[in-house]
Structure formats: structure tokens, C-alpha cells
mmCIF file of C-alpha atoms and ligand atoms in Angstrom:
data_model
loop_
_atom_site.group_PDB
_atom_site.id
_atom_site.type_symbol
_atom_site.label_atom_id
_atom_site.label_comp_id
_atom_site.label_asym_id
_atom_site.label_seq_id
_atom_site.Cartn_x
_atom_site.Cartn_y
_atom_site.Cartn_z
ATOM 1 C CA MET A 1414 24.304 16.770 4.246
ATOM 2 C CA ASN A 1415 21.881 13.894 5.707
ATOM 3 C CA LYS A 1416 22.732 11.870 2.089
ATOM 4 C CA ARG A 1417 22.581 8.612 3.939
ATOM 5 C CA TRP A 1418 19.650 6.741 5.116
ATOM 6 C CA ASP A 1419 18.659 3.646 6.719
ATOM 7 C CA LEU A 1420 15.765 2.540 6.199
ATOM 8 C CA PHE A 1421 14.480 -0.370 8.644
ATOM 9 C CA CYS A 1422 11.667 -2.840 7.865
ATOM 10 C CA ARG A 1423 9.936 -5.705 9.472
ATOM 11 C CA VAL A 1424 7.961 -8.064 7.489
ATOM 12 C CA VAL A 1425 5.105 -8.821 10.236
ATOM 13 C CA ASP A 1426 2.316 -10.606 7.144
ATOM 14 C CA ASN A 1427 1.879 -10.154 4.130
ATOM 15 C CA PHE A 1428 3.376 -7.904 1.073
ATOM 16 C CA GLY A 1429 2.252 -4.416 3.186
ATOM 17 C CA ASP A 1430 5.500 -3.771 4.841
ATOM 18 C CA ILE A 1431 7.773 -4.210 2.674
ATOM 19 C CA GLY A 1432 5.833 -2.938 -0.442
ATOM 20 C CA VAL A 1433 5.639 0.249 1.630
ATOM 21 C CA CYS A 1434 9.506 0.752 2.459
ATOM 22 C CA TRP A 1435 10.908 -0.711 -1.000
ATOM 23 C CA ARG A 1436 8.598 1.536 -2.960
ATOM 24 C CA LEU A 1437 10.042 4.897 -0.267
ATOM 25 C CA ALA A 1438 13.647 3.201 -0.777
ATOM 26 C CA LYS A 1439 13.667 3.480 -4.305
ATOM 27 C CA GLN A 1440 12.087 6.741 -4.268
ATOM 28 C CA LEU A 1441 14.343 8.415 -2.046
ATOM 29 C CA HIS A 1442 17.195 6.946 -3.876
ATOM 30 C CA GLN A 1443 15.567 8.183 -7.532
ATOM 31 C CA GLU A 1444 14.374 11.291 -6.933
ATOM 32 C CA TYR A 1445 16.766 12.300 -4.476
ATOM 33 C CA ALA A 1446 19.845 10.844 -4.928
ATOM 34 C CA LEU A 1447 20.162 9.369 -1.625
ATOM 35 C CA ASP A 1448 22.030 6.363 -1.093
ATOM 36 C CA VAL A 1449 19.332 3.816 0.854
ATOM 37 C CA ARG A 1450 20.112 0.989 2.284
ATOM 38 C CA LEU A 1451 16.959 -1.096 3.440
ATOM 39 C CA TRP A 1452 16.920 -3.597 6.926
ATOM 40 C CA VAL A 1453 14.688 -5.571 6.075
ATOM 41 C CA ASP A 1454 14.432 -9.247 8.098
ATOM 42 C CA ASP A 1455 12.175 -11.646 5.557
ATOM 43 C CA LEU A 1456 14.677 -11.412 2.314
ATOM 44 C CA ALA A 1457 12.370 -14.473 0.890
ATOM 45 C CA VAL A 1458 9.046 -12.410 1.281
ATOM 46 C CA ALA A 1459 10.920 -9.401 -0.030
ATOM 47 C CA ALA A 1460 11.887 -11.202 -3.269
ATOM 48 C CA ASN A 1461 8.752 -11.347 -4.115
ATOM 49 C CA ILE A 1462 8.472 -7.450 -4.509
ATOM 50 C CA ILE A 1463 12.005 -7.025 -5.099
ATOM 51 C CA GLN A 1464 12.504 -7.886 -8.984
ATOM 52 C CA GLY A 1465 15.676 -10.077 -8.699
ATOM 53 C CA LEU A 1466 16.311 -10.075 -5.245
ATOM 54 C CA ASP A 1467 18.634 -13.425 -4.438
ATOM 55 C CA ALA A 1468 17.046 -14.236 -0.928
ATOM 56 C CA ASN A 1469 20.050 -16.180 -0.188
ATOM 57 C CA LEU A 1470 22.437 -12.834 0.011
ATOM 58 C CA THR A 1471 22.971 -10.873 3.424
ATOM 59 C CA ARG A 1472 23.425 -7.629 1.423
ATOM 60 C CA GLN A 1473 23.422 -7.099 -2.251
ATOM 61 C CA GLN A 1474 22.909 -3.858 -4.769
ATOM 62 C CA ALA A 1475 19.157 -3.582 -6.223
ATOM 63 C CA HIS A 1476 17.872 -1.108 -8.349
ATOM 64 C CA GLY A 1477 20.169 1.492 -6.715
ATOM 65 C CA ILE A 1478 19.458 -0.001 -3.458
ATOM 66 C CA GLU A 1479 21.827 -1.443 -0.460
ATOM 67 C CA VAL A 1480 19.654 -4.457 0.271
ATOM 68 C CA CYS A 1481 20.293 -5.934 3.861
ATOM 69 C CA LEU A 1482 19.457 -8.911 5.922
ATOM 70 C CA TRP A 1483 18.576 -7.918 9.575
ATOM 71 C CA GLY A 1484 20.103 -10.592 11.035
ATOM 72 C CA GLU A 1485 21.054 -11.157 15.127
ATOM 73 C CA ASP A 1486 21.935 -7.753 17.444
ATOM 74 C CA ALA A 1487 24.916 -8.836 17.135
ATOM 75 C CA SER A 1488 25.618 -8.663 13.080
ATOM 76 C CA PHE A 1489 25.329 -4.858 14.390
ATOM 77 C CA LEU A 1490 28.256 -4.886 16.118
ATOM 78 C CA ASP A 1491 30.126 -2.852 12.893
ATOM 79 C CA VAL A 1492 27.590 -1.026 11.380
ATOM 80 C CA THR A 1493 27.515 2.738 11.247
ATOM 81 C CA PRO A 1494 24.935 4.543 11.650
ATOM 82 C CA ALA A 1495 23.155 6.751 8.228
ATOM 83 C CA ASP A 1496 22.615 10.221 9.057
ATOM 84 C CA VAL A 1497 18.988 9.879 8.983
ATOM 85 C CA VAL A 1498 17.064 6.529 10.594
ATOM 86 C CA ILE A 1499 13.326 5.393 9.645
ATOM 87 C CA GLU A 1500 12.302 2.750 11.901
ATOM 88 C CA ALA A 1501 9.604 1.838 9.747
ATOM 89 C CA PHE A 1502 5.698 0.355 11.605
ATOM 90 C CA ALA A 1503 7.474 0.820 14.991
ATOM 91 C CA CYS A 1504 9.718 -1.898 14.126
ATOM 92 C CA GLU A 1505 12.012 -1.177 17.425
ATOM 93 C CA LEU A 1506 15.529 -0.889 15.919
ATOM 94 C CA PRO A 1507 18.605 -3.627 17.347
ATOM 95 C CA SER A 1508 20.537 -2.339 20.600
ATOM 96 C CA PRO A 1509 23.663 -1.955 19.428
ATOM 97 C CA TYR A 1510 22.707 0.081 16.467
ATOM 98 C CA ILE A 1511 20.945 2.649 18.731
ATOM 99 C CA GLN A 1512 24.156 2.610 21.073
ATOM 100 C CA HIS A 1513 25.808 3.324 18.014
ATOM 101 C CA MET A 1514 23.377 5.818 17.052
ATOM 102 C CA THR A 1515 24.470 8.113 20.460
ATOM 103 C CA ALA A 1516 27.501 8.959 18.538
ATOM 104 C CA ASN A 1517 26.485 10.293 15.388
ATOM 105 C CA LYS A 1518 22.994 11.522 16.432
ATOM 106 C CA PRO A 1519 21.539 11.207 13.146
ATOM 107 C CA THR A 1520 17.968 11.792 12.700
ATOM 108 C CA TRP A 1521 15.635 9.423 13.670
ATOM 109 C CA LEU A 1522 12.070 8.819 12.326
ATOM 110 C CA ASN A 1523 9.582 6.273 13.011
ATOM 111 C CA LEU A 1524 7.391 5.947 10.218
ATOM 112 C CA GLU A 1525 3.867 4.830 11.045
ATOM 113 C CA TYR A 1526 0.781 3.541 9.551
ATOM 114 C CA LEU A 1527 -1.212 5.489 7.202
ATOM 115 C CA SER A 1528 -4.888 6.657 8.397
ATOM 116 C CA ALA A 1529 -7.502 9.207 7.382
ATOM 117 C CA GLU A 1530 -8.352 9.520 11.017
ATOM 118 C CA ASN A 1531 -8.766 13.186 12.840
ATOM 119 C CA TRP A 1532 -6.199 12.106 15.243
ATOM 120 C CA VAL A 1533 -3.373 11.882 12.929
ATOM 121 C CA GLU A 1534 -2.467 15.698 11.997
ATOM 122 C CA GLY A 1535 -1.822 16.034 16.154
ATOM 123 C CA PHE A 1536 0.507 13.598 16.401
ATOM 124 C CA HIS A 1537 2.477 14.272 13.494
ATOM 125 C CA ALA A 1538 5.951 14.913 13.810
ATOM 126 C CA GLN A 1539 5.923 14.822 17.371
ATOM 127 C CA SER A 1540 8.738 13.802 18.942
ATOM 128 C CA SER A 1541 9.825 11.472 22.451
ATOM 129 C CA VAL A 1542 12.785 11.668 23.588
ATOM 130 C CA HIS A 1543 14.327 8.070 24.067
ATOM 131 C CA ALA A 1544 14.718 7.155 27.544
ATOM 132 C CA ALA A 1545 18.077 5.064 27.325
ATOM 133 C CA THR A 1546 19.885 7.109 25.147
ATOM 134 C CA GLY A 1547 18.472 10.627 25.071
ATOM 135 C CA LEU A 1548 18.447 10.278 21.395
ATOM 136 C CA ARG A 1549 15.026 12.140 19.471
ATOM 137 C CA LYS A 1550 12.868 9.879 17.874
ATOM 138 C CA THR A 1551 10.431 11.770 15.399
ATOM 139 C CA PHE A 1552 6.999 9.923 14.409
ATOM 140 C CA PHE A 1553 5.838 10.510 10.918
ATOM 141 C CA PHE A 1554 2.162 9.930 10.115
ATOM 142 C CA PRO A 1555 1.223 9.397 6.498
ATOM 143 C CA GLY A 1556 -2.260 11.254 5.690
ATOM 144 C CA PHE A 1557 -3.971 12.665 3.575
ATOM 145 C CA THR A 1558 -4.110 16.781 4.736
ATOM 146 C CA ASP A 1559 -1.212 18.848 4.585
ATOM 147 C CA LYS A 1560 -0.958 18.952 8.216
ATOM 148 C CA THR A 1561 0.683 15.372 8.116
ATOM 149 C CA GLY A 1562 3.454 13.433 6.438
ATOM 150 C CA GLY A 1563 1.399 12.969 3.005
ATOM 151 C CA LEU A 1564 1.419 10.107 0.837
ATOM 152 C CA ILE A 1565 3.138 7.998 -1.124
ATOM 153 C CA ARG A 1566 3.642 8.842 -4.956
ATOM 154 C CA GLU A 1567 6.451 9.343 -7.310
ATOM 155 C CA GLN A 1568 6.586 12.611 -9.625
ATOM 156 C CA SER A 1569 6.367 10.174 -12.614
ATOM 157 C CA LEU A 1570 3.316 8.580 -11.521
ATOM 158 C CA ARG A 1571 0.945 11.255 -13.141
ATOM 159 C CA THR A 1572 3.408 11.297 -16.691
ATOM 160 C CA ALA A 1573 2.936 7.181 -17.080
ATOM 161 C CA ARG A 1574 -0.772 6.856 -16.046
ATOM 162 C CA GLN A 1575 -1.373 9.176 -18.233
ATOM 163 C CA ALA A 1576 0.642 7.883 -21.102
ATOM 164 C CA ALA A 1577 -0.844 4.239 -20.604
ATOM 165 C CA LYS A 1578 -4.450 5.795 -20.010
ATOM 166 C CA ALA A 1579 -3.934 6.966 -23.802
ATOM 167 C CA LYS A 1580 -2.594 3.867 -25.495
ATOM 168 C CA MET A 1581 -6.637 2.024 -24.019
ATOM 169 C CA THR A 1582 -8.751 0.685 -25.666
ATOM 170 C CA VAL A 1583 -12.868 0.489 -24.317
ATOM 171 C CA LEU A 1584 -13.900 -2.550 -23.976
ATOM 172 C CA PRO A 1585 -17.120 -4.104 -24.094
ATOM 173 C CA SER A 1586 -17.059 -6.269 -20.748
ATOM 174 C CA LEU A 1587 -16.301 -4.720 -16.971
ATOM 175 C CA GLN A 1588 -13.439 -4.980 -16.349
ATOM 176 C CA VAL A 1589 -12.279 -5.487 -12.496
ATOM 177 C CA SER A 1590 -9.487 -6.197 -10.515
ATOM 178 C CA LEU A 1591 -9.315 -8.507 -6.846
ATOM 179 C CA PHE A 1592 -6.718 -8.425 -4.464
ATOM 180 C CA CYS A 1593 -8.308 -9.051 -0.949
ATOM 181 C CA TYR A 1594 -7.953 -11.019 2.314
ATOM 182 C CA PRO A 1595 -9.131 -14.843 1.378
ATOM 183 C CA HIS A 1596 -11.785 -13.867 4.637
ATOM 184 C CA ALA A 1597 -14.048 -11.234 2.639
ATOM 185 C CA PRO A 1598 -16.886 -12.479 1.163
ATOM 186 C CA ILE A 1599 -15.682 -13.743 -2.227
ATOM 187 C CA HIS A 1600 -17.626 -16.494 -2.540
ATOM 188 C CA SER A 1601 -20.920 -14.075 -2.531
ATOM 189 C CA LEU A 1602 -18.921 -11.499 -4.516
ATOM 190 C CA LEU A 1603 -18.362 -13.971 -7.451
ATOM 191 C CA LYS A 1604 -21.730 -14.666 -7.594
ATOM 192 C CA ALA A 1605 -23.127 -11.543 -7.704
ATOM 193 C CA MET A 1606 -21.192 -10.689 -10.165
ATOM 194 C CA ALA A 1607 -21.808 -14.407 -12.296
ATOM 195 C CA GLU A 1608 -25.395 -12.998 -11.892
ATOM 196 C CA GLY A 1609 -24.908 -9.696 -12.539
ATOM 197 C CA ALA A 1610 -26.283 -7.322 -14.869
ATOM 198 C CA GLU A 1611 -22.747 -6.892 -17.426
ATOM 199 C CA PRO A 1612 -20.698 -9.291 -18.675
ATOM 200 C CA VAL A 1613 -16.959 -8.698 -16.049
ATOM 201 C CA GLU A 1614 -13.404 -9.577 -16.395
ATOM 202 C CA CYS A 1615 -12.433 -10.082 -12.903
ATOM 203 C CA PHE A 1616 -8.581 -10.380 -13.152
ATOM 204 C CA VAL A 1617 -6.830 -12.002 -9.946
ATOM 205 C CA PRO A 1618 -3.421 -11.973 -9.373
ATOM 206 C CA LYS A 1619 -1.562 -15.212 -7.420
ATOM 207 C CA GLY A 1620 -2.564 -14.577 -3.435
ATOM 208 C CA SER A 1621 -3.917 -16.429 -0.719
ATOM 209 C CA TYR A 1622 -7.307 -15.695 -1.740
ATOM 210 C CA LEU A 1623 -7.587 -17.398 -5.180
ATOM 211 C CA GLU A 1624 -8.696 -20.722 -3.198
ATOM 212 C CA LYS A 1625 -11.538 -19.457 -2.364
ATOM 213 C CA VAL A 1626 -12.097 -17.943 -5.602
ATOM 214 C CA ALA A 1627 -11.153 -21.950 -7.043
ATOM 215 C CA ALA A 1628 -13.981 -23.322 -5.032
ATOM 216 C CA PHE A 1629 -16.744 -21.039 -6.529
ATOM 217 C CA PHE A 1630 -15.800 -22.587 -9.403
ATOM 218 C CA GLY A 1631 -15.954 -26.193 -7.528
ATOM 219 C CA ALA A 1632 -12.185 -26.737 -8.552
ATOM 220 C CA ASP A 1633 -9.004 -27.324 -5.523
ATOM 221 C CA GLN A 1634 -7.130 -24.615 -6.979
ATOM 222 C CA ILE A 1635 -6.379 -22.462 -9.626
ATOM 223 C CA GLU A 1636 -3.021 -22.084 -11.820
ATOM 224 C CA VAL A 1637 -1.690 -19.016 -13.027
ATOM 225 C CA GLY A 1638 -3.166 -18.278 -17.022
ATOM 226 C CA ASP A 1639 -6.403 -20.481 -15.861
ATOM 227 C CA ILE A 1640 -9.681 -18.543 -17.101
ATOM 228 C CA LEU A 1641 -12.892 -20.064 -15.643
ATOM 229 C CA GLN A 1642 -16.020 -18.994 -16.528
ATOM 230 C CA LYS A 1643 -20.155 -18.832 -14.896
ATOM 231 C CA GLY A 1644 -22.790 -17.036 -15.960
ATOM 232 C CA GLN A 1645 -21.754 -13.058 -16.412
ATOM 233 C CA LEU A 1646 -18.158 -13.824 -15.152
ATOM 234 C CA LYS A 1647 -15.119 -14.355 -16.672
ATOM 235 C CA ILE A 1648 -12.054 -15.232 -13.695
ATOM 236 C CA ILE A 1649 -8.625 -14.521 -14.977
ATOM 237 C CA ALA A 1650 -5.657 -16.006 -13.138
ATOM 238 C CA LEU A 1651 -2.988 -13.891 -13.375
ATOM 239 C CA PRO A 1652 0.612 -14.351 -11.735
ATOM 240 C CA PHE A 1653 1.844 -12.269 -8.661
ATOM 241 C CA LEU A 1654 3.501 -9.044 -10.774
ATOM 242 C CA THR A 1655 5.712 -6.317 -10.193
ATOM 243 C CA GLN A 1656 4.870 -3.323 -8.000
ATOM 244 C CA ASP A 1657 4.550 -1.286 -11.975
ATOM 245 C CA GLU A 1658 2.508 -4.522 -13.614
ATOM 246 C CA TYR A 1659 0.161 -4.230 -10.910
ATOM 247 C CA ASP A 1660 -0.074 -0.738 -11.224
ATOM 248 C CA GLN A 1661 -1.269 -1.015 -15.040
ATOM 249 C CA LEU A 1662 -3.211 -3.680 -14.138
ATOM 250 C CA LEU A 1663 -5.133 -0.667 -11.371
ATOM 251 C CA TRP A 1664 -4.817 1.962 -14.247
ATOM 252 C CA CYS A 1665 -7.238 -0.551 -16.962
ATOM 253 C CA CYS A 1666 -10.120 -1.895 -14.625
ATOM 254 C CA ASN A 1667 -13.082 0.038 -14.213
ATOM 255 C CA LEU A 1668 -13.128 -1.045 -10.546
ATOM 256 C CA ASN A 1669 -10.437 -2.066 -7.888
ATOM 257 C CA PHE A 1670 -10.607 -4.197 -5.158
ATOM 258 C CA VAL A 1671 -7.722 -3.649 -3.169
ATOM 259 C CA ARG A 1672 -6.305 -4.379 0.780
ATOM 260 C CA GLY A 1673 -4.511 -3.233 3.674
ATOM 261 C CA GLU A 1674 -2.092 0.313 2.552
ATOM 262 C CA ASP A 1675 0.109 -0.319 -0.298
ATOM 263 C CA SER A 1676 -2.336 -1.239 -2.764
ATOM 264 C CA TRP A 1677 -5.273 1.022 -1.637
ATOM 265 C CA ILE A 1678 -2.954 4.057 -1.845
ATOM 266 C CA ARG A 1679 -2.089 2.547 -5.567
ATOM 267 C CA ALA A 1680 -5.773 2.023 -6.067
ATOM 268 C CA LEU A 1681 -6.720 5.890 -5.190
ATOM 269 C CA TRP A 1682 -3.134 7.276 -8.034
ATOM 270 C CA SER A 1683 -5.476 5.312 -10.610
ATOM 271 C CA GLU A 1684 -8.021 7.968 -11.257
ATOM 272 C CA ASN A 1685 -10.446 4.482 -11.075
ATOM 273 C CA PRO A 1686 -12.870 3.663 -8.860
ATOM 274 C CA PHE A 1687 -12.170 1.082 -5.826
ATOM 275 C CA ILE A 1688 -13.112 -0.992 -2.922
ATOM 276 C CA TRP A 1689 -10.479 -1.096 0.269
ATOM 277 C CA GLN A 1690 -10.844 -3.792 2.043
ATOM 278 C CA THR A 1691 -9.134 -2.530 5.444
ATOM 279 C CA TYR A 1692 -6.824 -4.594 7.690
ATOM 280 C CA PRO A 1693 -8.172 -6.069 10.213
ATOM 281 C CA GLN A 1694 -7.559 -4.912 13.732
ATOM 282 C CA ASP A 1695 -9.047 -5.311 17.266
ATOM 283 C CA GLU A 1696 -12.072 -3.900 18.367
ATOM 284 C CA LYS A 1697 -12.623 -3.436 14.373
ATOM 285 C CA LEU A 1698 -10.626 -0.258 14.683
ATOM 286 C CA HIS A 1699 -10.637 -1.124 11.205
ATOM 287 C CA LEU A 1700 -14.512 0.201 10.119
ATOM 288 C CA LYS A 1701 -13.362 3.625 12.110
ATOM 289 C CA LYS A 1702 -10.097 3.689 9.647
ATOM 290 C CA LEU A 1703 -12.206 2.788 6.192
ATOM 291 C CA ASP A 1704 -15.233 5.564 7.259
ATOM 292 C CA ALA A 1705 -12.554 8.135 8.264
ATOM 293 C CA PHE A 1706 -10.818 7.546 4.768
ATOM 294 C CA LEU A 1707 -14.497 7.569 3.189
ATOM 295 C CA GLY A 1708 -15.403 11.239 4.423
ATOM 296 C CA ALA A 1709 -11.782 12.745 3.068
ATOM 297 C CA TYR A 1710 -12.620 10.657 0.285
ATOM 298 C CA GLU A 1711 -15.799 12.897 -0.439
ATOM 299 C CA VAL A 1712 -18.446 9.927 0.043
ATOM 300 C CA ASP A 1713 -21.718 9.868 2.347
ATOM 301 C CA SER A 1714 -23.256 7.165 3.928
ATOM 302 C CA SER A 1715 -26.022 7.017 1.568
ATOM 303 C CA ASP A 1716 -23.617 6.407 -1.466
ATOM 304 C CA ILE A 1717 -23.432 2.999 -3.148
ATOM 305 C CA LEU A 1718 -19.647 3.226 -2.564
ATOM 306 C CA HIS A 1719 -20.238 3.644 1.013
ATOM 307 C CA VAL A 1720 -22.856 1.053 1.079
ATOM 308 C CA PHE A 1721 -20.694 -1.267 -0.875
ATOM 309 C CA HIS A 1722 -17.537 -0.867 1.240
ATOM 310 C CA HIS A 1723 -19.595 -1.890 4.144
ATOM 311 C CA ALA A 1724 -21.002 -5.158 2.993
ATOM 312 C CA TRP A 1725 -17.289 -5.817 1.582
ATOM 313 C CA LEU A 1726 -16.000 -5.701 5.233
ATOM 314 C CA ASP A 1727 -18.445 -6.881 7.540
ATOM 315 C CA ASP A 1728 -21.143 -8.594 5.138
ATOM 316 C CA GLU A 1729 -22.094 -10.378 1.929
ATOM 317 C CA ILE A 1730 -22.185 -8.832 -1.480
ATOM 318 C CA THR A 1731 -25.807 -9.443 -3.194
ATOM 319 C CA PRO A 1732 -26.213 -9.148 -6.640
ATOM 320 C CA GLY A 1733 -28.991 -6.575 -5.995
ATOM 321 C CA LEU A 1734 -25.573 -4.300 -4.269
ATOM 322 C CA TRP A 1735 -23.406 -5.296 -7.347
ATOM 323 C CA ASN A 1736 -25.972 -4.496 -9.976
ATOM 324 C CA LYS A 1737 -26.053 -1.079 -7.944
ATOM 325 C CA LEU A 1738 -22.555 -0.434 -8.137
ATOM 326 C CA THR A 1739 -21.831 -0.641 -11.465
ATOM 327 C CA GLN A 1740 -24.873 1.185 -12.719
ATOM 328 C CA ASP A 1741 -23.239 4.124 -11.099
ATOM 329 C CA LEU A 1742 -19.919 3.540 -12.218
ATOM 330 C CA PRO A 1743 -19.823 6.192 -14.679
ATOM 331 C CA ARG A 1744 -20.494 8.756 -12.257
ATOM 332 C CA LEU A 1745 -17.924 6.509 -9.087
ATOM 333 C CA GLN A 1746 -15.168 6.738 -12.662
ATOM 334 C CA SER A 1747 -15.150 10.943 -12.219
ATOM 335 C CA HIS A 1748 -15.898 10.990 -8.487
ATOM 336 C CA ALA A 1749 -12.570 8.791 -8.392
ATOM 337 C CA ALA A 1750 -10.602 10.980 -11.168
ATOM 338 C CA SER A 1751 -11.392 14.319 -8.847
ATOM 339 C CA GLN A 1752 -10.294 12.700 -6.125
ATOM 340 C CA THR A 1753 -6.998 11.526 -7.011
ATOM 341 C CA GLN A 1754 -6.442 15.055 -8.472
ATOM 342 C CA LYS A 1755 -7.398 16.842 -5.243
ATOM 343 C CA PHE A 1756 -4.872 14.732 -3.475
ATOM 344 C CA GLU A 1757 -2.359 15.143 -5.893
ATOM 345 C CA GLN A 1758 -2.225 18.447 -5.015
ATOM 346 C CA GLN A 1759 -0.796 17.797 -1.977
ATOM 347 C CA ALA A 1760 3.454 17.093 -1.370
ATOM 348 C CA ASP A 1761 3.708 13.678 -0.914
ATOM 349 C CA LEU A 1762 5.970 11.695 1.336
ATOM 350 C CA ALA A 1763 9.227 11.558 0.330
ATOM 351 C CA ALA A 1764 8.965 14.867 -0.594
ATOM 352 C CA LYS A 1765 7.804 15.473 3.939
ATOM 353 C CA LEU A 1766 10.518 13.813 4.256
ATOM 354 C CA VAL A 1767 12.918 14.942 2.954
ATOM 355 C CA ILE A 1768 12.062 19.016 3.382
ATOM 356 C CA PHE A 1769 11.781 17.767 7.892
ATOM 357 C CA THR A 1770 15.138 16.287 7.557
ATOM 358 C CA LYS A 1771 16.704 19.288 5.958
ATOM 359 C CA HIS A 1772 15.100 21.213 8.434
ATOM 360 C CA GLN A 1773 16.903 19.366 11.341
ATOM 361 C CA VAL A 1774 20.229 20.006 10.661
HETATM 362 O O1 TRH B 601 -0.443 -7.557 1.694
HETATM 363 P P1 TRH B 601 -1.322 -6.377 2.380
HETATM 364 O O2 TRH B 601 -2.347 -6.962 3.379
HETATM 365 O O3 TRH B 601 -0.344 -5.878 3.335
HETATM 366 C C1 TRH B 601 0.115 -5.596 4.580
HETATM 367 C C2 TRH B 601 0.244 -6.448 5.701
HETATM 368 O O4 TRH B 601 -0.583 -7.144 6.319
HETATM 369 C C3 TRH B 601 0.940 -5.097 6.536
HETATM 370 O O5 TRH B 601 1.501 -6.604 7.796
HETATM 371 C C4 TRH B 601 0.450 -4.137 7.301
HETATM 372 O O6 TRH B 601 0.543 -4.048 8.188
HETATM 373 C C5 TRH B 601 -0.394 -3.501 6.318
HETATM 374 O O7 TRH B 601 -0.827 -3.866 5.425
HETATM 375 C C6 TRH B 601 -1.325 -2.651 6.379
HETATM 376 O O8 TRH B 601 -1.903 -5.466 1.449
HETATM 377 P P2 TRH B 601 -0.922 -4.148 0.620
HETATM 378 O O9 TRH B 601 -0.184 -2.696 2.234
HETATM 379 O O10 TRH B 601 -1.325 -3.537 -0.164
HETATM 380 O O11 TRH B 601 0.906 -4.481 0.146
HETATM 381 C C7 TRH B 601 0.490 -5.678 -0.890
HETATM 382 C C8 TRH B 601 1.249 -4.906 -1.864
HETATM 383 O O12 TRH B 601 1.788 -5.594 -2.963
HETATM 384 C C9 TRH B 601 1.825 -3.683 -2.583
HETATM 385 O O13 TRH B 601 2.800 -2.960 -2.502
HETATM 386 C C10 TRH B 601 1.242 -3.744 -4.014
HETATM 387 C C11 TRH B 601 1.873 -5.741 -3.892
HETATM 388 N N1 TRH B 601 1.543 -6.125 -4.882
HETATM 389 C C12 TRH B 601 2.630 -6.712 -6.262
HETATM 390 O O14 TRH B 601 3.609 -6.433 -6.224
HETATM 391 N N2 TRH B 601 1.413 -7.395 -7.741
HETATM 392 C C13 TRH B 601 0.831 -7.388 -6.931
HETATM 393 O O15 TRH B 601 0.050 -9.103 -7.720
HETATM 394 C C14 TRH B 601 -0.238 -7.442 -6.166
HETATM 395 C C15 TRH B 601 -1.597 -7.801 -6.080
HETATM 396 C C16 TRH B 601 0.311 -6.439 -5.064
#
């Protein structure tokens, strides 16, 4: 019985690594009653995502998960590996821990970053032998097709979203959420919104991009709770939300700007149109990632959604482009809903992980 799972997470930057790992840890525990230990190398960053986490405690229970500080290698000398070990995003397990794995031979999985590129199907579930120990490690690729590891999606998500949407009322202004990297053309987006044809309420959760939002209004900074107005644009500064609250925001808005990996997929599950800013990669590999996703999302290159995505990544946003996007929102809304429903037909990442590990026994 593969009941005990260890999940290792290194915080590279921002919140995506811990955001994905925490979501997965919770789902494995809540839906499959698994005993999950989450090892994180930066508890201070994790505390932004894990509600109630005490960054000073090296071991603690949080929402049914045992959260442990991933400290020095020596701190693993007495740790017995779980039945299933997930190394998130090639984070490289501590060597004493790997040594212990030679005794209990757990199922060892490397959870990879998400991409919609075609090559993912060929690499998903391939394994290699770890040279020093002879242990087998399998590469688990999340993805958008049945031949990949699937996408993170809780079983309760659809019902929760539908219940929340049933209570929503239609508002006179366009509701937009903005979560992006600071290098995005934020100034030109805000200018386009301010000069656009429709009034916009734009919700901005706390983050490093807020300085640029403040600069657009000629301010040094924005505080939580501030409301700033220029032309058609009203900015509402929110605190950094919990993951659940952030989901609710995505469900409420007519258009969501998201980034990285986890907020991207939460926007997909919102049934609402979104603009995804990919995490920048060398040699502009992120553009390939973007186009592969737009293909899977059935958007062709002449579509305003395609054009706007590219303008948001490499270019500037003009008021004309913004107006074109907002005028097309009713069509984009029904496209988003049909795409959400299409991807909801597939098995999710946690389900696929659990099935995979059962077949390893
Ligand atoms: O923060 P991100 O940019 O994360 C990353 C990292 O940069 C990482 O190194 C990289 O490898 C990966 O992207 C691809 O964006 P992401 O993935 O969307 O993660 C943000 C998390 O923060 C996500 O779990 C949602 C959560 N969040 C909240 O909980 N509250 C909020 O108010 C907001 C805006 C986000």
C-alpha cells in the first residue's frame, strides 16, 4: 500500500513552485487520504501560500499535511523515505535521503514543469536508472492530453465554481484581475484601459508589479485597499489572497491576466477568458510554450486572443488592441467555457499519479 508520500519542493523564485506543490499535497491528502510530508527549502515564502504556517518551525502539521523544512543534508540522516517520493521540478533530493531509498525502494517520480508542447507526450512516464544507486526514477509530465500526466484539478472545483457563479450579478463595468511579472508592458496596458471604450475595474493583488502600477498614477507605491482612478480605469489594490480567494477572484472577473504555471491553470478552470504571461526562458523558449498552449486552446494566429497574448509578452498594448479584445469578450467567454469543459473531461494530475503508483507495486 503506497500510503506515505514525500513531496520535495525548492522555491526557485516567486510562488509557483510552492503553489503547485501545496495544491498537489492537499489534494493527495484530502481526496486519497494519503499521509503527505511536504519538504520545502524556504518556509518564509511558503507561508505566503500555506495559511497558518509558522516559518520558524522546522516541522509542523498544516491542513493535514506535515510540512518540514528542507534543511542541511545531515538533517536527513534519520529520515525514512516514504512509499512514494516526488521530486518537484528536478529539485534534486538530499543525498542521505537517496541512500536510505536504496533500502525501501520507493516509487521515485520527478514532477516536471507544465507545457502543452508536442514532445511532452513522448517523454511522459519515461524512466531512467539513477547511476549511483540503481534506483529507477520516472519523469511525470503534466499536460493537456490523455497521453500526459494531466492538469492539477480538485474534484470539488467544478461544483464550487458553479455555486459561486450562480450568486454573481452582472456589473456595469468590466471586471479584470491583474497578476503579472514586473517586466510586462504594464504602463501601456493601464493606459489602454484608461483610454478604452468601456469602464474597467481592475483588481491587483499585492505583488512586485505594483510599483509599476503606482508609477502609472504618479505615485511611489500602492497600499492594500487603495483605489486609484484615471479615465475609464479604476484600480483596486487587494492583499495577497489565499489560493481559494484567488480562485474566487478569477471566477468573478470577465478577464484575468495570469502568469507562470499555477495561476495559468487556475484561470483555465475559471471558465473565463484570460491572458497568460509565460515565465521568461532563455532563447525565447517561452514563446514556443505560449504558441503550443494557444494551439491546444484552439486559438488560431489571427484571433485577437493570440495577437493580444503576443503583444503582452513582447510588445506594447495599444488602446485599439484593448478595445478589440474587450469588444470580443462575449465570444471569448463562450470559447473559454467550452475549453474549460474540454479539459475537465481528462483525468487530473493527482488521479494519474495515484493510478501510476498503484501499478508500480
Ligand atoms: O509566482 P509565479 O511566477 O510562479 C512561478 C515561479 O516563478 C517558478 O519559479 C516558475 O518555475 C513557475 O512560475 C513556472 O506564478 P504562478 O505559477 O502562477 O504561482 C503563483 C501562485 O500564487 C499560485 O499558486 C496562485 C498564488 N496566488 C495566491 O495564492 N494569491 C494571490 O493573490 C495571487 C495573485 C496568487
